Coordinates of C-alpha atoms and ligand atoms in Angstrom, one line a residue:
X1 CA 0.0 0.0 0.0
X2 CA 1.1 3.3 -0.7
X3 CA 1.2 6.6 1.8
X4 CA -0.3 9.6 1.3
X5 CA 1.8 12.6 0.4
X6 CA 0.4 15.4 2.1
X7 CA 0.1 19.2 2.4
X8 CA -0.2 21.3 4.9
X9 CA -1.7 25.2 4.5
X10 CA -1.5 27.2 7.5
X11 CA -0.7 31.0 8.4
X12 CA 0.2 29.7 12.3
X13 CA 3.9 28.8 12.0
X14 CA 3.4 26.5 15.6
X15 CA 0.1 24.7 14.5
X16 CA 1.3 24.1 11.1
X17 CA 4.7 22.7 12.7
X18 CA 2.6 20.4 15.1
X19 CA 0.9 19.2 12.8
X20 CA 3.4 18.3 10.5
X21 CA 6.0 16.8 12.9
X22 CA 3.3 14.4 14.0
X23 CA 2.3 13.1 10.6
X24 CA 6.3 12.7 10.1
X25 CA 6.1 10.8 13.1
X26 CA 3.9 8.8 11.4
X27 CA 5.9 7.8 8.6
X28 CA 4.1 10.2 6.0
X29 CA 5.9 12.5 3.9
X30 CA 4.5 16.1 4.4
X31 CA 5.4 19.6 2.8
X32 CA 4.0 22.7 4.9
X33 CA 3.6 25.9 3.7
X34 CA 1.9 29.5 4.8
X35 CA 0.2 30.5 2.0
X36 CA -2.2 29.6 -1.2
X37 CA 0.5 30.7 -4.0
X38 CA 2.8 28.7 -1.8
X39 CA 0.3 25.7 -1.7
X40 CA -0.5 26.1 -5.5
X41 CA 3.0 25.7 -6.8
X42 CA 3.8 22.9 -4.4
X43 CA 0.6 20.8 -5.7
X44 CA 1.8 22.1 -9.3
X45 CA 5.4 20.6 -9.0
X46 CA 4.9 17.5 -6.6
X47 CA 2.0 15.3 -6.4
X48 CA 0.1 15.2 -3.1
X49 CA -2.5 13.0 -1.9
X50 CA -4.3 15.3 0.7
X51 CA -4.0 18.6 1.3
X52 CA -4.6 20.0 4.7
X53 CA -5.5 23.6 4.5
X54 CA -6.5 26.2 7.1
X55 CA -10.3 28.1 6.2
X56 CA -9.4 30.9 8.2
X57 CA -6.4 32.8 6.5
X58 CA -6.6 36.6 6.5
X59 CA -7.5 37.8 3.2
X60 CA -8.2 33.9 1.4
X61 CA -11.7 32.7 0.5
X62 CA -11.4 28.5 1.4
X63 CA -14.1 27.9 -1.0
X64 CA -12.4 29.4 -3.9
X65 CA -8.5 27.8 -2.9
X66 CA -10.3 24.2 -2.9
X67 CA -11.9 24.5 -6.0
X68 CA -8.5 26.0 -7.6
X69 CA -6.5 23.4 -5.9
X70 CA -8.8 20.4 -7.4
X71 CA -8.6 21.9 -10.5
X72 CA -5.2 21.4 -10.9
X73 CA -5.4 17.8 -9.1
X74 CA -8.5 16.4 -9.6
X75 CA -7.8 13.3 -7.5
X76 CA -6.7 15.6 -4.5
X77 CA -8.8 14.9 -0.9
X78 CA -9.1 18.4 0.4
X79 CA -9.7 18.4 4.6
X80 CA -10.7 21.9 5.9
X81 CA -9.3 22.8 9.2
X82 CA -11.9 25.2 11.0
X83 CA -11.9 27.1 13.4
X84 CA -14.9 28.7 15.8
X85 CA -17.6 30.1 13.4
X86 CA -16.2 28.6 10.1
X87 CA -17.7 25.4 10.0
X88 CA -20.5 27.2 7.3
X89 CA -17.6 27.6 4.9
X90 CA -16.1 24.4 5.5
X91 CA -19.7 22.5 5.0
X92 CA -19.8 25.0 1.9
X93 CA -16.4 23.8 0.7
X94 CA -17.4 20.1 1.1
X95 CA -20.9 20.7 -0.7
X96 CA -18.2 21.8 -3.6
X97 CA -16.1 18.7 -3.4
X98 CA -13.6 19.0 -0.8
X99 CA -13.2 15.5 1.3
X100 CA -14.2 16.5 5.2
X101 CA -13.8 18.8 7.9
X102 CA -11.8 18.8 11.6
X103 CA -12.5 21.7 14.0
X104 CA -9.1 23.4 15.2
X105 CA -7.4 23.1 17.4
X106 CA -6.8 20.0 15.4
X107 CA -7.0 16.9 17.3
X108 CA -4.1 15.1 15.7
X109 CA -4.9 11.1 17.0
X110 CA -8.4 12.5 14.2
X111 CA -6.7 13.7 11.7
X112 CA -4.4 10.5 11.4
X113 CA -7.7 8.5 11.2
X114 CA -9.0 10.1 8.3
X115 CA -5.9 10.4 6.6
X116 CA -5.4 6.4 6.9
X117 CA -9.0 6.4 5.4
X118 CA -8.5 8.6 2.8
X119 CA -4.8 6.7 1.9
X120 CA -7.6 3.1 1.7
X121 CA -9.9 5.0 -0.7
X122 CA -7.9 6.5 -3.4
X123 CA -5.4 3.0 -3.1
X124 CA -9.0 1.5 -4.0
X125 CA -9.7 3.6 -6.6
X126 CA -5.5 3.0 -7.8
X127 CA -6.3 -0.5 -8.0
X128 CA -9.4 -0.7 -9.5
X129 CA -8.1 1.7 -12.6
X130 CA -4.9 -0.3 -12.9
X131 CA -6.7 -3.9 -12.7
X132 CA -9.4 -2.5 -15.5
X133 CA -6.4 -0.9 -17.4
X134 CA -5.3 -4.8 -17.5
X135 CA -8.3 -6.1 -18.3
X136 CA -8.6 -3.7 -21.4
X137 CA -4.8 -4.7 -21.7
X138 CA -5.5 -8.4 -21.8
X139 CA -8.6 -8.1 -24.4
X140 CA -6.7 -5.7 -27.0
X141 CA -7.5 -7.3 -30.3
X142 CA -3.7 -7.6 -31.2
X143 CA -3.7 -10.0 -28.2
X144 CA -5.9 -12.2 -30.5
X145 CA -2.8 -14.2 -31.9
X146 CA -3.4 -14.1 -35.8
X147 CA -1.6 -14.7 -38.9
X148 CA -4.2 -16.3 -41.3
X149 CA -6.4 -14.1 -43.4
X150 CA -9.7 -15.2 -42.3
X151 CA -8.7 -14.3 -39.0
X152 CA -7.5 -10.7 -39.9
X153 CA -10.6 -10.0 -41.7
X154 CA -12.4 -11.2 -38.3
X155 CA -10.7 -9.1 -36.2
X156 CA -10.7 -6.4 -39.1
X157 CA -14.6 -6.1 -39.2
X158 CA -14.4 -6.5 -35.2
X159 CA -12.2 -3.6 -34.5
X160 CA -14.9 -1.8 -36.8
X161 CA -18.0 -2.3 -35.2
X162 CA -16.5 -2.5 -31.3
X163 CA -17.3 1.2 -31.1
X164 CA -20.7 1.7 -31.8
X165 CA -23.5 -0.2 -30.3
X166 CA -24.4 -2.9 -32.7
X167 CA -25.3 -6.0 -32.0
X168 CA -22.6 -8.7 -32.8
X169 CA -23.5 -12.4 -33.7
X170 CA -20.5 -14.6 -33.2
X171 CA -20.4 -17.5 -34.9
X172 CA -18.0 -20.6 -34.7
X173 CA -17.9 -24.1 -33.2
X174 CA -16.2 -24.6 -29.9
X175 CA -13.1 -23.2 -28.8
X176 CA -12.3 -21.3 -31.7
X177 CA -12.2 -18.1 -29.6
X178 CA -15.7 -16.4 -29.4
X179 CA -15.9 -15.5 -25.9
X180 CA -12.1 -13.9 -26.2
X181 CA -13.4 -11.9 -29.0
X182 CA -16.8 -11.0 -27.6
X183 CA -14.3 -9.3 -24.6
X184 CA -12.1 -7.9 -26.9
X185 CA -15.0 -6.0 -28.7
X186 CA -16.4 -5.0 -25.5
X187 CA -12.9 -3.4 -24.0
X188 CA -12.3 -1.5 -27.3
X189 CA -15.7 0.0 -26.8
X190 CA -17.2 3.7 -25.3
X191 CA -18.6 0.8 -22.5
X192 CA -15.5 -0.6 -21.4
X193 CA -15.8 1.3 -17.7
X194 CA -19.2 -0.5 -17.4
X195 CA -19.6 -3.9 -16.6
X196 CA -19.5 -6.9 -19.0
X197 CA -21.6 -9.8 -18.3
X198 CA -22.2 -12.9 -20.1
X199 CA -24.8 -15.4 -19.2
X200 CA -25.0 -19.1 -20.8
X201 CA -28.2 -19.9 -22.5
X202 CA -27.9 -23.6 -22.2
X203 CA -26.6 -23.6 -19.1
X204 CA -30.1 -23.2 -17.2
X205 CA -33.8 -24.5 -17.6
X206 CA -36.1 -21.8 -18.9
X207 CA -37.5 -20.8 -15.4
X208 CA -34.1 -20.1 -14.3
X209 CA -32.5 -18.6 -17.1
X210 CA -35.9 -15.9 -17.1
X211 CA -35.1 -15.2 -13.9
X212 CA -31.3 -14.8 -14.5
X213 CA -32.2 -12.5 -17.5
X214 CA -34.8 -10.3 -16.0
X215 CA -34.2 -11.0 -12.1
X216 CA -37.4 -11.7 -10.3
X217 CA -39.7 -10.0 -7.0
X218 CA -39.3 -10.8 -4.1
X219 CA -42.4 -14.5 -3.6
X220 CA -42.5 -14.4 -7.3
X221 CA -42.0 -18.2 -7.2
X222 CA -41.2 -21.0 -4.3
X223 CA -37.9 -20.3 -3.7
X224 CA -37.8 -16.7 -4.7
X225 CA -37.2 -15.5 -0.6
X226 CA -35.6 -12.0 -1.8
X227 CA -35.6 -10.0 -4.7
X228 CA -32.6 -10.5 -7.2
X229 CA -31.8 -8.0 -10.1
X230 CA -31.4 -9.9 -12.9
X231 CA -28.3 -9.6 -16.2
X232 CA -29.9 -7.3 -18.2
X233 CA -30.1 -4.6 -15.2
X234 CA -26.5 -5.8 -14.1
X235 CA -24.6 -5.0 -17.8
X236 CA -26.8 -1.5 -17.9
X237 CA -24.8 0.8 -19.5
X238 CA -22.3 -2.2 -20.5
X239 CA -22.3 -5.0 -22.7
X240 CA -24.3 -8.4 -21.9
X241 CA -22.9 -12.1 -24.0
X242 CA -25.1 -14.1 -24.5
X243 CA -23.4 -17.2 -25.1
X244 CA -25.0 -20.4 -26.9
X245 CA -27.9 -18.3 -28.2
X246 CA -29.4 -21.3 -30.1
X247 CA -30.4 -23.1 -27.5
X248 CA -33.2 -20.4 -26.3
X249 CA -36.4 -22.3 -26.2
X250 CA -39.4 -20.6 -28.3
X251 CA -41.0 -18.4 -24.8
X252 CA -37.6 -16.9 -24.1
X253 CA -37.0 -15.8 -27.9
X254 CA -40.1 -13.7 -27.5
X255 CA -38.8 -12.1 -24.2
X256 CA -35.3 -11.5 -25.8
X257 CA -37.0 -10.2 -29.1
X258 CA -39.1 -7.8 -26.6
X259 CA -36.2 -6.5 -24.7
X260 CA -34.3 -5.8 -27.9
X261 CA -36.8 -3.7 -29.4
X262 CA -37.9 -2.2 -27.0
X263 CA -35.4 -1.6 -24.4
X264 CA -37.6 -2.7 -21.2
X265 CA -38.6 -5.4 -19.6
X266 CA -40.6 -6.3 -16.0
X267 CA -38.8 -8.5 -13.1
X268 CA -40.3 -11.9 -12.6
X269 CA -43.6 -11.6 -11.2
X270 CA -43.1 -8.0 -11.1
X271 CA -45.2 -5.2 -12.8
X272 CA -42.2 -1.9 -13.1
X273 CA -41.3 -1.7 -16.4
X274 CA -37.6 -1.5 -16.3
X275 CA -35.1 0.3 -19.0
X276 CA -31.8 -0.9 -19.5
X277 CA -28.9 0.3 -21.9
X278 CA -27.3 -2.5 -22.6
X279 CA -25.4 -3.5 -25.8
X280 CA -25.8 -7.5 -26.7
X281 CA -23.3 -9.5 -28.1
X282 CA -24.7 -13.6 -29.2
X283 CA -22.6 -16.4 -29.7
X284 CA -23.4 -19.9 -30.9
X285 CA -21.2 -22.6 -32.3
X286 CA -25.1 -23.8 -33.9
X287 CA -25.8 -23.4 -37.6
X288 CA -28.9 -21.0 -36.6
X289 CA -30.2 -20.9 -40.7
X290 CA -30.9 -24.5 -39.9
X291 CA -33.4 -23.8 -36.8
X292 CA -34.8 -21.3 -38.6
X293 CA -35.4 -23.7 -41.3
X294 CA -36.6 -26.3 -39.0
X295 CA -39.0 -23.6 -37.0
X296 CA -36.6 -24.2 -33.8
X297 CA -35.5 -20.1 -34.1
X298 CA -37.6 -17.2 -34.9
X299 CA -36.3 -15.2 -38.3
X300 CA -37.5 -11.6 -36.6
X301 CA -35.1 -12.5 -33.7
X302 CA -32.6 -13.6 -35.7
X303 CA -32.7 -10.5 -37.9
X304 CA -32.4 -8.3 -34.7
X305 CA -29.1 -10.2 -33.4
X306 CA -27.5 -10.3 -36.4
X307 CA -26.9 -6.9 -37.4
X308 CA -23.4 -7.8 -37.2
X309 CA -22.2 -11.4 -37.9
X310 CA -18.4 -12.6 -37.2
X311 CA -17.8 -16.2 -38.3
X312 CA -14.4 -17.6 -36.5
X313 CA -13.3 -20.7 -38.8
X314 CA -12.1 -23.4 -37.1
X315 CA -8.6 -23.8 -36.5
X316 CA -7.7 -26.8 -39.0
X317 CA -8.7 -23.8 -41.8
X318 CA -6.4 -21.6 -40.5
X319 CA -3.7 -23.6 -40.0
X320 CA -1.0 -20.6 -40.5
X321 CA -2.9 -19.4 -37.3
X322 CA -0.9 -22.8 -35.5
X323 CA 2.7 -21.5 -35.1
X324 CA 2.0 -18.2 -33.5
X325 CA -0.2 -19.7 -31.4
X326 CA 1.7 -22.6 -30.4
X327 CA 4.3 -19.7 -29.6
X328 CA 2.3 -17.3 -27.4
X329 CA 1.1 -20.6 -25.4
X330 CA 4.5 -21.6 -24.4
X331 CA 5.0 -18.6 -23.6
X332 CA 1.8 -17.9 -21.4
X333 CA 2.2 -21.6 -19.7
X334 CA 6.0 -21.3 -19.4
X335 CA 5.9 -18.3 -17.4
X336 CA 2.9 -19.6 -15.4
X337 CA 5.0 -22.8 -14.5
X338 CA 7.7 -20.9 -14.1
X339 CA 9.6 -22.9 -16.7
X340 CA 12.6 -22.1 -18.8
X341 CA 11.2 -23.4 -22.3
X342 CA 12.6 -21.9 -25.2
X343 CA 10.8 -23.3 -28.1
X344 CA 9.6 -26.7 -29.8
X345 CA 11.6 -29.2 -31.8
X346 CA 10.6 -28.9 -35.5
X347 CA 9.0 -32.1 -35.2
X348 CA 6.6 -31.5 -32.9
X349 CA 5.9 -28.4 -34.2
X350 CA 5.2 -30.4 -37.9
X351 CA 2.7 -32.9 -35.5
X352 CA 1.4 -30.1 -34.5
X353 CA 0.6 -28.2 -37.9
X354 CA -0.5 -31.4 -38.9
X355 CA -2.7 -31.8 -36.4
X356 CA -7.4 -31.3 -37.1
X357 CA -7.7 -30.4 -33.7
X358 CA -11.6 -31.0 -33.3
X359 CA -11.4 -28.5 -30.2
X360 CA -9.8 -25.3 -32.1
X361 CA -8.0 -23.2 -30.2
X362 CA -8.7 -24.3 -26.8
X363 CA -7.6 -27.7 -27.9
X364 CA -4.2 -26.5 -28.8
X365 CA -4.2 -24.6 -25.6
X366 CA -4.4 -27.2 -23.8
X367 CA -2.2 -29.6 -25.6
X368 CA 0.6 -27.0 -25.0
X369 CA -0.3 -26.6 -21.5
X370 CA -0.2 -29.9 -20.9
X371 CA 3.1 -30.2 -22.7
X372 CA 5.1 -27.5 -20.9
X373 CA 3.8 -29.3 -17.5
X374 CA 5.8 -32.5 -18.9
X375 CA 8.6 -30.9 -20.9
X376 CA 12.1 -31.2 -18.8
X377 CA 13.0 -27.7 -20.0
X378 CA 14.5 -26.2 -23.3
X379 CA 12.7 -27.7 -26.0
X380 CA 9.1 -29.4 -25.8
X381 CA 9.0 -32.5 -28.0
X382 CA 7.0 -34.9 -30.0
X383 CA 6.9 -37.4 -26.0
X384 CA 5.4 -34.4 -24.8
X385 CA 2.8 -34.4 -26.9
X386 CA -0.6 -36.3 -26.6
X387 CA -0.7 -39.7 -28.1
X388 CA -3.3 -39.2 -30.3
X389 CA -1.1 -36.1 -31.5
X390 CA 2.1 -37.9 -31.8
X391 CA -0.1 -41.2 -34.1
X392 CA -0.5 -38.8 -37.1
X393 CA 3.3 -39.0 -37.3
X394 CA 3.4 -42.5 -39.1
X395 CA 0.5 -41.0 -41.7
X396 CA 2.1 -37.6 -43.4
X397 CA 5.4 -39.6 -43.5
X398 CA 5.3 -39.0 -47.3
X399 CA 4.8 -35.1 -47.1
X400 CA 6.0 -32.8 -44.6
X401 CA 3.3 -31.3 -42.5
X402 CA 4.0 -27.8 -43.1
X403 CA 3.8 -28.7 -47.0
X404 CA 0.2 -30.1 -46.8
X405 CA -3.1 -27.5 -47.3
X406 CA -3.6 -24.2 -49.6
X407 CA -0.9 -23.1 -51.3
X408 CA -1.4 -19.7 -50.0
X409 CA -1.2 -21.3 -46.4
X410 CA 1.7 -23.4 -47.2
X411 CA 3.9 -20.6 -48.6
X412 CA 3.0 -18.7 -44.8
X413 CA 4.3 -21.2 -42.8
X414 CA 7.3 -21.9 -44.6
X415 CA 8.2 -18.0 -44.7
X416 CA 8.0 -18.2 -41.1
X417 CA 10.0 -21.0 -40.4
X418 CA 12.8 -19.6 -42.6
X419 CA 13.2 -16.6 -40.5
X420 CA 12.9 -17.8 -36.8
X421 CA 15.9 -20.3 -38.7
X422 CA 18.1 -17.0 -40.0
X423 CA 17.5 -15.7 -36.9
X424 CA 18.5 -18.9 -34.8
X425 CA 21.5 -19.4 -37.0
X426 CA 22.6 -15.4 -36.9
X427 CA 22.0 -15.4 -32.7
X428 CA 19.2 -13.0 -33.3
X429 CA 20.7 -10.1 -35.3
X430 CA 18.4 -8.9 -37.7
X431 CA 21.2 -7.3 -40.1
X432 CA 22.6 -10.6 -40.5
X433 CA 19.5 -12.9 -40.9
X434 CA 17.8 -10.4 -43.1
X435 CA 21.2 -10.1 -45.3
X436 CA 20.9 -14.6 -45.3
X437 CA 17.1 -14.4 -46.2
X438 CA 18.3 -11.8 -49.1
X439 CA 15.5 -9.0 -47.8
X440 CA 15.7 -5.3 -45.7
X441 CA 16.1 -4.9 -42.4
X442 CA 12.7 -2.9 -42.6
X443 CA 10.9 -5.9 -44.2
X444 CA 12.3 -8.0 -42.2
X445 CA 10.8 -5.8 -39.5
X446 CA 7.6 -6.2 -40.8
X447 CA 7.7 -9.6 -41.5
X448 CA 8.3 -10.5 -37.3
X449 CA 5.5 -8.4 -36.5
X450 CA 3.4 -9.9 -39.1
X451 CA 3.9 -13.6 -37.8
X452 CA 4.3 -12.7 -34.4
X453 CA 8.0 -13.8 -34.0
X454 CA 8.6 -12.1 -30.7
X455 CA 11.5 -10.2 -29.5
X456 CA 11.3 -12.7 -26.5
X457 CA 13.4 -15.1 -27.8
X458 CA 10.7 -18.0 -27.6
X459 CA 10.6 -17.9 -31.5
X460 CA 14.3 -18.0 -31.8
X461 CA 15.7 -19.4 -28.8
X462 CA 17.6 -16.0 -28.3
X463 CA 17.0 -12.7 -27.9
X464 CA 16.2 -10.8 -31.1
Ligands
ATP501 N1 -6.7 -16.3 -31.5 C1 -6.5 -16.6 -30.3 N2 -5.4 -16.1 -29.6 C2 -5.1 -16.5 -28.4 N3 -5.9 -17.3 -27.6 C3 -7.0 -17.8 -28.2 C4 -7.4 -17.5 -29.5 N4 -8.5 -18.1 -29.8 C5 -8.9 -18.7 -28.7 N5 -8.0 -18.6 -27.7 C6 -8.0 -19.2 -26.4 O1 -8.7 -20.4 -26.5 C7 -9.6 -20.7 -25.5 C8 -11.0 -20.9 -26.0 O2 -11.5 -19.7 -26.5 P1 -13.0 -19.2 -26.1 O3 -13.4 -19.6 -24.8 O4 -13.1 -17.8 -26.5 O5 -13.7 -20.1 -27.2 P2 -15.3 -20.3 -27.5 O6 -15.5 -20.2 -29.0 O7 -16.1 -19.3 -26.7 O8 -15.5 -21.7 -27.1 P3 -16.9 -22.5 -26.6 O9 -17.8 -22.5 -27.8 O10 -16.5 -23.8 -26.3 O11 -17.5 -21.7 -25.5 C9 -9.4 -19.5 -24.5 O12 -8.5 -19.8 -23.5 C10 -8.9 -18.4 -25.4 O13 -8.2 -17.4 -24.7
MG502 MG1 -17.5 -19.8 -25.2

């Protein structure tokens, strides 16, 4: 936890020196000074937490020094020291934003009370903004490992719409990444401060998932013993996922086909009409044409989710996708284990490539995690591998793996391999390897960032 800086403002050279020896005592670190121009340049040069400042100075209005003050620090906690007859000002000054009031003569055992409460609040405050600056971090969309063009148009029309309020329908079977992309969309959006919720339509029975949707009053139904806000109020002024959309049953299409057109909805057994600005993102891994077709989905609600549709392939038609991400999961699980691995052998790598993986992405994930667990450390390798993994080695004997699929896709992950090699054999200098791979420095450049080689040495085994 950090301590608050603090300033002290006061015209009476003893009090001020009191006060100020005590909070040293204390183990804060305090500046005092005698007058506002003294107290503004100080809060101009050096950052302060609190300022402590005197309402009774000859010849200075407290209101008008605590609203210059917070002007120039917003996040400043103002505490108004008054004295017999000034607490009107100082209940004025608080109406206008400053944090509290003491009466003088200052009872100092007080003052290092509120201090310690004020230091709890704005640490809060710290770690809320640094652990959503992480979040938003986490979900940038370049944090969506990509190389294949499908996937660049996907995150293309993505990083288009994420800023206005359409609705988004995700589309892709499981564990191709629609869940990281519905975040991604929602932390590059105007509602990132506001909450994100995601609720799983298959997860519950209707009943349930009404109440989970809409939140019911208190005796609506057995069971019901208090009152409980439901999703849609939760993600107001946020973004709410509705994950595995096709499974809705018929009555809760109508509900959600209400709610989207008309931006209200009424608790369980309740009669308020409640508004809610909330911006939806569906998923499904279902082929939602086909309910329709078979009367399992209704077109008009269809229609209204997908204003925006994103189809995430699966992996095995991406396959240039496979290196990078095979890279930024050693990575990830490396440093979670806190495991030196450097790389994988070629081979594995190939198996890998070769690979359907009938989970997508998540599949992969979990194959690397798996094999950094078991991997000694330095290389992982084909026995670290699942057996199912390592069988299709006997199979693609006649081609290499990386040679198999489009041409297109082919020519990708060969150009990749190439340079994390020139960089390997040149120790990571990029003059050298782009001089053997007969291109510029500057496309060279271009070419790491473009397939993700990192500068981390994973790709290369040493720093590049
Ligand atoms: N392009 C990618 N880059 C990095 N990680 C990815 C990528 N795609 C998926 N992942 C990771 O794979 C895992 C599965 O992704 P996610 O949960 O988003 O898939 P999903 O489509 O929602 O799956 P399901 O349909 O099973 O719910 C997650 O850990 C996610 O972070
Ligand atoms: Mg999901």
């Amino acid at each position: 936890m950090q301590e608050a800086r603090i300033l002290i403002m006061d015209d009476e050279e003893q009090e001020r020196r009191r006060i100020e020896e005590h909070l040293v005592q204390q183990g804060y670190a305090v500046v005092a000074v005698g007058s506002v121009p003294e107290a503004i340049e100080a809060i101009r040069h050096d950052g302060f937490e609190v300022l402590l400042t005197d309402c009774n100075i000859p010849g200075v209005d407290a209101l008008k020094t605590s609203d210059e003050v917070r002007r120039i620090d917003p996040d400043l906690a103002v505490i108004i020291m008054t004295a017999f007859g000034t607490i009107e000002t100082a209940v004025k000054a608080i109406k206008a934003g400053a944090y509290d009031y003491l009466p003088k003569p200052l009872d100092l055992d007080q003052l290092v009370v509120l201090i310690g409460r004020i230091s709890e609040r704005q640490n809060l405050i710290r770690e809320n903004s640094e652990l959503k600056e992480r979040l938003r971090e986490r979900y940038k969309f370049d944090e969506i490992i990509s190389t294949s063009s499908a996937m660049e148009q996907v995150l293309n029309l993505a990083g288009r719409v994420a800023g206005s309020n359409a609705t988004v329908l995700i589309r892709g079977k499981s564990g191709t990444g629609k869940e990281l992309l519905a975040k991604a969309i929602h932390y590059n959006s105007l509602r990132a401060n506001f909450p994100l919720i995601k609720v799983n339509c298959a997860a519950l029975p209707e009943t349930l998932l009404e109440s989970e949707l809409f939140g019911h009053e208190k005796g609506s139904f057995t069971g019901a013993t208090v009152r409980r806000i439901g999703r849609f109020e939760a993600a107001d002024k946020g973004t709410l996922f509705l994950d595995e959309i096709g499974e809705l049953t018929p009555a809760m299409q109508v509900k959600l086909l209400r709610v989207i057109q008309e931006h209200e909805f009424e608790r369980v057994g309740g009669n308020q009409t409640i508004k809610s600005d909330v911006r939806l993102i569906a998923a499904t891994s279902k082929d939602i044409e086909r309910g329709i077709r078979e009367g399992s989905f209704r077109e008009d609600l269809y229609y209204r989710l997908n204003v925006v549709s994103v189809v995430i392939p699966p992996l095995h038609e991406r396959k240039e996708d496979i290196p990078g991400l095979i890279d930024y999961f050693i990575k990830k699980y490396g440093e979670e284990n806190r495991k030196q691995i450097t790389g994988m052998s070629t081979e594995a790598r190939d198996l890998l490539i070769r690979y359907n993986y009938p989970g997508n992405v998540r599949e992969l994930e979990n194959i690397i995690e798996r094999a950094v667990v078991l991997a000694k450390r330095g290389l992982v390798t084909v026995k670290d591998l699942p057996i199912h993994v390592q069988a299709d080695r006997e199979e693609g004997k006649t081609q290499p793996a990386h040679l198999k699929g489009s041409l297109h896709e082919t020519l990708k992950t060969m150009e990749r391999g190439l340079i994390v090699d020139a960089l390997k054999e040149t120790g990571g200098v990029q003059t050298q390897a782009a001089e053997r791979l007969g291109i510029s420095e500057r496309v060279l450049r271009y070419k790491l960032k473009k397939y993700r080689i990192r500068d981390d040495g994973v790709n290369a085994g040493k720093k590049i």
